[in-house]
Amino acid sequence: MSALNVGSHEGRVALVVGAGSQGGIGLACADTLAMLGARVAIADLPNTPVRNLVEKLPNNGRHSGHHVDVTDAESVIHLIEQVIEQHQRIDSLVTAAGILVMENFLDVTLDGWESSFAVNARGTLLVCQAAARQMIRQGAGGRIVAISSNAGRVPRLATVSYGASKAAVIQLVHCMALELAPYGITANALCPGSTATSMMVDVQARGDPERLEGVIRGSLEQWRTGIPLGHLAEPADQAAVAAFLVSEGARHITGQTLCVDGGQTFF
Ligand SMILES: NC(=O)c1ccc[n+]([C@@H]2O[C@H](COP(=O)([O-])OP(=O)(O)OC[C@H]3O[C@@H](n4cnc5c(N)ncnc54)[C@H](O)[C@@H]3O)[C@@H](O)[C@H]2O)c1
């Protein structure tokens, strides 16, 4: 009987998309994977400082920063080509690119709905598809973690477009896991709960500490449960779970949806 490696990512190449936001979940995933020994390629929109951020990752010197727009199929294919040119392979993929558009149902705009689906759903599809094709070419299996949200499983006020697009990610992962299983590629959805990033603090709570406190406490009028563990998640909490799901130790886990939310949505 031999134990499985749940810790070291030495010798593995990880691509983390949506890792260009300082203090964001994607960058935390890249940081954790780099600390655990992976060579990491990080990617984000052209207006993000990926090339500076990559220099600050642990074991600096063997990672790379790239630009991509996940809504654009050609841009995504170009990203995969660049990563292969630089690192020759992709063993693990974490897709964290996402946007949060907050609109109540009666005020939902087509723009809000379509941009949510373009980034959150189409972007996840395009990145996972291109990376999976590469993993199949390599012939040695692979690991995919798509970051969805607990808002893809439970209703929240003003999150119609966001929640629906994140629910699409969850079902995309289920179907993808089924079809990639014969290739030894696992695919899982990680559903963060409220996590202390700019998306949560600046966009959702609009920088208002009262609103953040309300997220933690919950609110019966707004039909919102609080966080039983009593605080927001840190990006590192999401990263630790993503790193496990793309490790050798998670080789028998696929098609799952895992909420990392301090109990915000357990039922
Ligand atoms: N923070 C939370 O409370 C929370 C909760 C649940 C789920 N999530 C999800 O976690 C993921 C990371 O969010 P975060 O909180 O770190 O937010 P963030 O805004 O810090 O990071 C999102 C990143 O996605 C990138 N991105 C947006 N559109 C893109 C595009 N078209 N192409 C490439 N990159 C693009 C942004 O530039 C940004 O760097 C998102 O998918 C988000 O929906 C966050």
CSV table of C-alpha atoms and ligand atoms in Angstrom, one decimal:
chain,number,residue,atom,x,y,z
A,1,MET,CA,0.0,0.0,0.0
A,2,SER,CA,1.5,3.4,-1.0
A,3,ALA,CA,0.5,6.7,0.4
A,4,LEU,CA,-0.7,9.4,-2.0
A,5,ASN,CA,1.0,12.8,-2.3
A,6,VAL,CA,-1.4,15.4,-1.0
A,7,GLY,CA,1.2,18.1,-0.4
A,8,SER,CA,4.0,18.6,-3.0
A,9,HIS,CA,3.3,19.8,-6.5
A,10,GLU,CA,7.0,19.6,-7.4
A,11,GLY,CA,7.4,18.7,-11.1
A,12,ARG,CA,3.9,19.8,-12.0
A,13,VAL,CA,2.8,22.7,-14.1
A,14,ALA,CA,-0.3,24.6,-13.0
A,15,LEU,CA,-2.2,27.2,-15.0
A,16,VAL,CA,-4.3,29.6,-13.0
A,17,VAL,CA,-6.6,31.9,-15.0
A,18,GLY,CA,-8.0,35.0,-13.4
A,19,ALA,CA,-4.9,35.4,-11.1
A,20,GLY,CA,-4.1,39.1,-11.9
A,21,SER,CA,-6.0,40.6,-9.0
A,22,GLN,CA,-3.9,41.6,-5.9
A,23,GLY,CA,-5.7,40.0,-2.9
A,24,GLY,CA,-7.9,37.8,-5.2
A,25,ILE,CA,-8.6,34.1,-5.0
A,26,GLY,CA,-6.8,33.3,-8.3
A,27,LEU,CA,-3.6,34.8,-7.1
A,28,ALA,CA,-3.9,33.1,-3.8
A,29,CYS,CA,-4.3,29.8,-5.7
A,30,ALA,CA,-1.1,30.6,-7.7
A,31,ASP,CA,0.7,31.5,-4.5
A,32,THR,CA,-0.2,28.3,-2.8
A,33,LEU,CA,0.6,26.1,-5.8
A,34,ALA,CA,4.0,27.8,-6.2
A,35,MET,CA,4.7,27.4,-2.5
A,36,LEU,CA,4.0,23.7,-2.9
A,37,GLY,CA,6.5,23.4,-5.7
A,38,ALA,CA,4.5,23.8,-8.9
A,39,ARG,CA,5.7,25.8,-11.9
A,40,VAL,CA,2.8,28.2,-12.3
A,41,ALA,CA,1.5,30.1,-15.3
A,42,ILE,CA,-0.8,32.9,-14.3
A,43,ALA,CA,-3.1,34.7,-16.7
A,44,ASP,CA,-5.6,37.6,-16.6
A,45,LEU,CA,-6.8,40.5,-18.7
A,46,PRO,CA,-4.3,42.8,-20.5
A,47,ASN,CA,-4.9,45.6,-18.0
A,48,THR,CA,-3.8,43.5,-15.0
A,49,PRO,CA,-0.2,43.4,-13.6
A,50,VAL,CA,0.3,39.7,-14.1
A,51,ARG,CA,4.0,40.1,-15.1
A,52,ASN,CA,4.7,42.0,-11.8
A,53,LEU,CA,2.6,39.7,-9.7
A,54,VAL,CA,4.4,36.5,-11.0
A,55,GLU,CA,7.7,37.9,-9.7
A,56,LYS,CA,6.4,37.8,-6.2
A,57,LEU,CA,5.3,34.2,-6.2
A,58,PRO,CA,7.4,31.7,-4.1
A,59,ASN,CA,10.2,30.0,-5.9
A,60,ASN,CA,10.4,32.9,-8.3
A,61,GLY,CA,12.1,32.5,-11.6
A,62,ARG,CA,10.3,29.5,-12.9
A,63,HIS,CA,6.8,30.9,-13.3
A,64,SER,CA,5.2,32.9,-16.1
A,65,GLY,CA,2.6,35.7,-16.5
A,66,HIS,CA,0.2,35.9,-19.5
A,67,HIS,CA,-2.6,38.0,-20.8
A,68,VAL,CA,-5.9,36.5,-21.8
A,69,ASP,CA,-9.6,37.5,-22.3
A,70,VAL,CA,-11.5,34.3,-21.4
A,71,THR,CA,-14.5,35.4,-23.4
A,72,ASP,CA,-12.5,35.2,-26.6
A,73,ALA,CA,-11.8,31.7,-28.0
A,74,GLU,CA,-8.7,32.8,-29.9
A,75,SER,CA,-7.2,34.5,-27.0
A,76,VAL,CA,-7.7,31.4,-24.9
A,77,ILE,CA,-6.0,29.1,-27.5
A,78,HIS,CA,-3.1,31.6,-27.7
A,79,LEU,CA,-2.7,31.4,-24.0
A,80,ILE,CA,-2.5,27.6,-24.0
A,81,GLU,CA,0.1,27.9,-26.8
A,82,GLN,CA,2.2,30.4,-24.8
A,83,VAL,CA,2.1,28.2,-21.7
A,84,ILE,CA,3.2,25.1,-23.6
A,85,GLU,CA,6.0,27.0,-25.3
A,86,GLN,CA,7.2,28.1,-21.8
A,87,HIS,CA,6.5,25.1,-19.7
A,88,GLN,CA,5.9,22.2,-22.2
A,89,ARG,CA,2.9,20.8,-20.3
A,90,ILE,CA,-0.2,21.6,-18.2
A,91,ASP,CA,-0.9,19.2,-15.4
A,92,SER,CA,-3.4,21.4,-13.4
A,93,LEU,CA,-5.9,24.1,-14.3
A,94,VAL,CA,-7.6,26.5,-11.9
A,95,THR,CA,-10.1,28.9,-13.5
A,96,ALA,CA,-10.9,31.8,-11.3
A,97,ALA,CA,-11.8,34.5,-13.8
A,98,GLY,CA,-15.2,36.0,-12.9
A,99,ILE,CA,-17.3,39.1,-12.6
A,100,LEU,CA,-20.0,40.0,-10.3
A,101,VAL,CA,-22.9,42.1,-11.7
A,102,MET,CA,-25.4,43.0,-9.0
A,103,GLU,CA,-29.0,43.7,-10.3
A,104,ASN,CA,-32.4,42.8,-8.9
A,105,PHE,CA,-34.5,40.5,-11.0
A,106,LEU,CA,-36.9,43.2,-12.1
A,107,ASP,CA,-34.0,45.4,-13.1
A,108,VAL,CA,-31.8,42.8,-14.8
A,109,THR,CA,-30.3,44.3,-18.0
A,110,LEU,CA,-29.3,42.3,-21.0
A,111,ASP,CA,-25.9,43.7,-20.7
A,112,GLY,CA,-25.6,42.5,-17.1
A,113,TRP,CA,-26.9,39.0,-18.0
A,114,GLU,CA,-24.8,38.6,-21.1
A,115,SER,CA,-21.6,39.8,-19.6
A,116,SER,CA,-22.1,37.5,-16.6
A,117,PHE,CA,-22.5,34.6,-18.9
A,118,ALA,CA,-19.7,35.6,-21.2
A,119,VAL,CA,-17.1,35.7,-18.5
A,120,ASN,CA,-18.4,33.3,-15.9
A,121,ALA,CA,-19.9,30.6,-18.1
A,122,ARG,CA,-18.4,30.9,-21.6
A,123,GLY,CA,-15.0,31.9,-20.2
A,124,THR,CA,-15.0,28.8,-18.0
A,125,LEU,CA,-16.0,26.6,-20.9
A,126,LEU,CA,-13.4,28.0,-23.3
A,127,VAL,CA,-10.5,27.7,-20.8
A,128,CYS,CA,-11.4,24.3,-19.5
A,129,GLN,CA,-12.0,23.0,-23.1
A,130,ALA,CA,-8.6,24.3,-24.4
A,131,ALA,CA,-6.7,23.0,-21.3
A,132,ALA,CA,-8.4,19.6,-21.4
A,133,ARG,CA,-7.5,19.2,-25.1
A,134,GLN,CA,-3.9,19.9,-24.2
A,135,MET,CA,-4.0,17.4,-21.2
A,136,ILE,CA,-5.5,14.7,-23.6
A,137,ARG,CA,-2.6,15.4,-26.1
A,138,GLN,CA,-0.1,14.9,-23.2
A,139,GLY,CA,-1.8,11.5,-22.3
A,140,ALA,CA,-1.1,11.6,-18.6
A,141,GLY,CA,-4.4,12.7,-17.1
A,142,GLY,CA,-4.9,16.1,-15.4
A,143,ARG,CA,-6.7,18.1,-12.8
A,144,ILE,CA,-9.3,20.9,-13.4
A,145,VAL,CA,-10.8,23.1,-10.7
A,146,ALA,CA,-13.4,25.6,-11.9
A,147,ILE,CA,-14.3,28.3,-9.4
A,148,SER,CA,-18.0,28.7,-9.2
A,149,SER,CA,-19.8,30.2,-6.2
A,150,ASN,CA,-22.1,29.2,-3.4
A,151,ALA,CA,-24.4,31.7,-5.2
A,152,GLY,CA,-24.7,29.1,-7.9
A,153,ARG,CA,-26.5,26.8,-5.5
A,154,VAL,CA,-28.6,29.1,-3.3
A,155,PRO,CA,-30.5,32.3,-4.1
A,156,ARG,CA,-29.2,35.6,-3.0
A,157,LEU,CA,-30.8,39.1,-3.6
A,158,ALA,CA,-29.5,41.0,-6.7
A,159,THR,CA,-27.5,38.0,-8.0
A,160,VAL,CA,-29.8,36.7,-10.8
A,161,SER,CA,-27.2,36.9,-13.6
A,162,TYR,CA,-24.3,36.0,-11.4
A,163,GLY,CA,-26.0,33.1,-9.7
A,164,ALA,CA,-27.4,31.7,-12.9
A,165,SER,CA,-24.0,31.9,-14.6
A,166,LYS,CA,-22.3,30.3,-11.7
A,167,ALA,CA,-25.0,27.5,-11.7
A,168,ALA,CA,-24.1,27.0,-15.3
A,169,VAL,CA,-20.4,26.5,-14.3
A,170,ILE,CA,-21.5,23.8,-11.8
A,171,GLN,CA,-23.4,21.8,-14.5
A,172,LEU,CA,-20.6,22.4,-17.0
A,173,VAL,CA,-18.3,20.7,-14.5
A,174,HIS,CA,-20.6,17.8,-14.0
A,175,CYS,CA,-20.8,17.1,-17.7
A,176,MET,CA,-17.1,17.8,-18.3
A,177,ALA,CA,-16.1,15.4,-15.5
A,178,LEU,CA,-18.2,12.6,-17.0
A,179,GLU,CA,-16.6,13.1,-20.5
A,180,LEU,CA,-13.0,13.6,-19.3
A,181,ALA,CA,-13.0,10.6,-16.9
A,182,PRO,CA,-11.8,8.1,-19.5
A,183,TYR,CA,-8.7,10.3,-20.0
A,184,GLY,CA,-7.9,10.3,-16.3
A,185,ILE,CA,-8.7,14.0,-16.0
A,186,THR,CA,-10.7,15.1,-13.0
A,187,ALA,CA,-12.9,18.2,-12.9
A,188,ASN,CA,-14.4,19.7,-9.8
A,189,ALA,CA,-16.3,22.9,-8.9
A,190,LEU,CA,-15.1,24.9,-6.0
A,191,CYS,CA,-17.8,27.2,-4.6
A,192,PRO,CA,-16.4,30.0,-2.4
A,193,GLY,CA,-18.7,31.7,0.0
A,194,SER,CA,-18.2,35.3,0.9
A,195,THR,CA,-14.4,35.8,0.7
A,196,ALA,CA,-12.5,38.9,1.6
A,197,THR,CA,-11.5,40.1,-1.8
A,198,SER,CA,-12.2,43.2,-3.8
A,199,MET,CA,-15.2,41.5,-5.4
A,200,MET,CA,-16.7,41.0,-2.0
A,201,VAL,CA,-15.6,44.1,-0.1
A,202,ASP,CA,-15.7,46.7,-2.8
A,203,VAL,CA,-18.4,45.4,-5.2
A,204,GLN,CA,-20.9,43.4,-3.2
A,205,ALA,CA,-20.6,45.3,0.1
A,206,ARG,CA,-19.7,48.6,-1.6
A,207,GLY,CA,-17.0,49.2,0.9
A,208,ASP,CA,-19.5,49.4,3.7
A,209,PRO,CA,-18.4,47.6,7.0
A,210,GLU,CA,-22.1,47.5,8.1
A,211,ARG,CA,-23.0,45.5,4.9
A,212,LEU,CA,-20.1,43.2,5.5
A,213,GLU,CA,-21.2,42.6,9.0
A,214,GLY,CA,-24.7,41.8,7.6
A,215,VAL,CA,-23.2,39.2,5.4
A,216,ILE,CA,-21.6,37.5,8.4
A,217,ARG,CA,-24.7,37.8,10.6
A,218,GLY,CA,-27.3,36.9,7.9
A,219,SER,CA,-30.7,38.6,7.5
A,220,LEU,CA,-34.2,37.0,7.7
A,221,GLU,CA,-35.7,39.9,5.7
A,222,GLN,CA,-33.3,39.4,2.9
A,223,TRP,CA,-33.6,35.6,3.2
A,224,ARG,CA,-29.9,35.2,3.7
A,225,THR,CA,-28.1,32.9,6.1
A,226,GLY,CA,-25.1,34.2,7.9
A,227,ILE,CA,-21.7,32.5,8.2
A,228,PRO,CA,-21.7,30.0,11.1
A,229,LEU,CA,-18.0,30.2,11.5
A,230,GLY,CA,-18.4,33.9,12.1
A,231,HIS,CA,-16.1,35.5,9.6
A,232,LEU,CA,-15.4,35.9,5.8
A,233,ALA,CA,-13.2,33.4,4.1
A,234,GLU,CA,-9.6,34.5,3.2
A,235,PRO,CA,-8.5,33.9,-0.4
A,236,ALA,CA,-6.0,31.4,1.1
A,237,ASP,CA,-8.9,29.2,2.4
A,238,GLN,CA,-10.1,28.8,-1.2
A,239,ALA,CA,-6.5,28.3,-2.4
A,240,ALA,CA,-5.8,25.5,0.0
A,241,VAL,CA,-8.8,23.5,-1.2
A,242,ALA,CA,-8.0,24.2,-4.9
A,243,ALA,CA,-4.5,23.0,-4.3
A,244,PHE,CA,-5.7,19.7,-2.7
A,245,LEU,CA,-8.2,19.2,-5.6
A,246,VAL,CA,-5.4,19.4,-8.2
A,247,SER,CA,-3.0,17.2,-6.1
A,248,GLU,CA,-2.4,13.5,-6.7
A,249,GLY,CA,-4.3,12.9,-3.4
A,250,ALA,CA,-7.5,14.0,-5.0
A,251,ARG,CA,-7.2,11.5,-7.9
A,252,HIS,CA,-10.5,9.8,-7.1
A,253,ILE,CA,-12.6,12.9,-6.7
A,254,THR,CA,-14.4,14.2,-9.8
A,255,GLY,CA,-17.6,15.9,-10.8
A,256,GLN,CA,-18.0,17.3,-7.3
A,257,THR,CA,-19.1,20.7,-6.0
A,258,LEU,CA,-17.4,21.8,-2.9
A,259,CYS,CA,-18.5,24.8,-0.9
A,260,VAL,CA,-15.8,26.6,1.1
A,261,ASP,CA,-18.0,29.0,2.9
A,262,GLY,CA,-17.8,28.7,6.7
A,263,GLY,CA,-21.1,26.8,6.7
A,264,GLN,CA,-22.9,29.7,4.9
A,265,THR,CA,-24.9,27.3,2.8
A,266,PHE,CA,-24.8,23.9,4.4
A,267,PHE,CA,-28.1,22.0,4.2
B,1,LIG,N1,-14.9,37.0,-3.3
B,1,LIG,C1,-16.0,36.3,-3.1
B,1,LIG,O1,-16.7,36.5,-2.1
B,1,LIG,C2,-16.4,35.2,-4.1
B,1,LIG,C3,-17.4,34.3,-3.7
B,1,LIG,C4,-17.8,33.3,-4.5
B,1,LIG,C5,-17.2,33.1,-5.7
B,1,LIG,N2,-16.1,33.9,-6.1
B,1,LIG,C6,-15.5,33.7,-7.4
B,1,LIG,O2,-14.1,33.5,-7.2
B,1,LIG,C7,-13.4,34.0,-8.4
B,1,LIG,C8,-12.3,35.0,-8.1
B,1,LIG,O3,-13.0,36.1,-7.5
B,1,LIG,P1,-12.2,37.2,-6.6
B,1,LIG,O4,-13.1,37.4,-5.4
B,1,LIG,O5,-10.8,36.8,-6.4
B,1,LIG,O6,-12.5,38.5,-7.5
B,1,LIG,P2,-11.4,39.4,-8.3
B,1,LIG,O7,-12.3,40.4,-8.9
B,1,LIG,O8,-10.3,39.8,-7.3
B,1,LIG,O9,-10.8,38.4,-9.4
B,1,LIG,C9,-11.4,38.1,-10.5
B,1,LIG,C10,-10.4,38.1,-11.7
B,1,LIG,O10,-11.0,37.7,-12.9
B,1,LIG,C11,-10.4,38.5,-13.9
B,1,LIG,N3,-11.3,38.6,-15.1
B,1,LIG,C12,-12.5,39.2,-15.2
B,1,LIG,N4,-12.9,39.1,-16.5
B,1,LIG,C13,-11.9,38.4,-17.2
B,1,LIG,C14,-11.8,38.1,-18.6
B,1,LIG,N5,-12.7,38.4,-19.5
B,1,LIG,N6,-10.7,37.4,-18.9
B,1,LIG,C15,-9.7,37.1,-18.0
B,1,LIG,N7,-9.8,37.4,-16.7
B,1,LIG,C16,-10.9,38.1,-16.3
B,1,LIG,C17,-10.3,39.9,-13.3
B,1,LIG,O11,-9.4,40.7,-14.0
B,1,LIG,C18,-9.8,39.5,-11.9
B,1,LIG,O12,-8.4,39.5,-11.8
B,1,LIG,C19,-14.5,34.6,-9.3
B,1,LIG,O13,-14.9,33.6,-10.3
B,1,LIG,C20,-15.6,34.8,-8.4
B,1,LIG,O14,-16.9,34.8,-9.0
B,1,LIG,C21,-15.7,35.0,-5.3
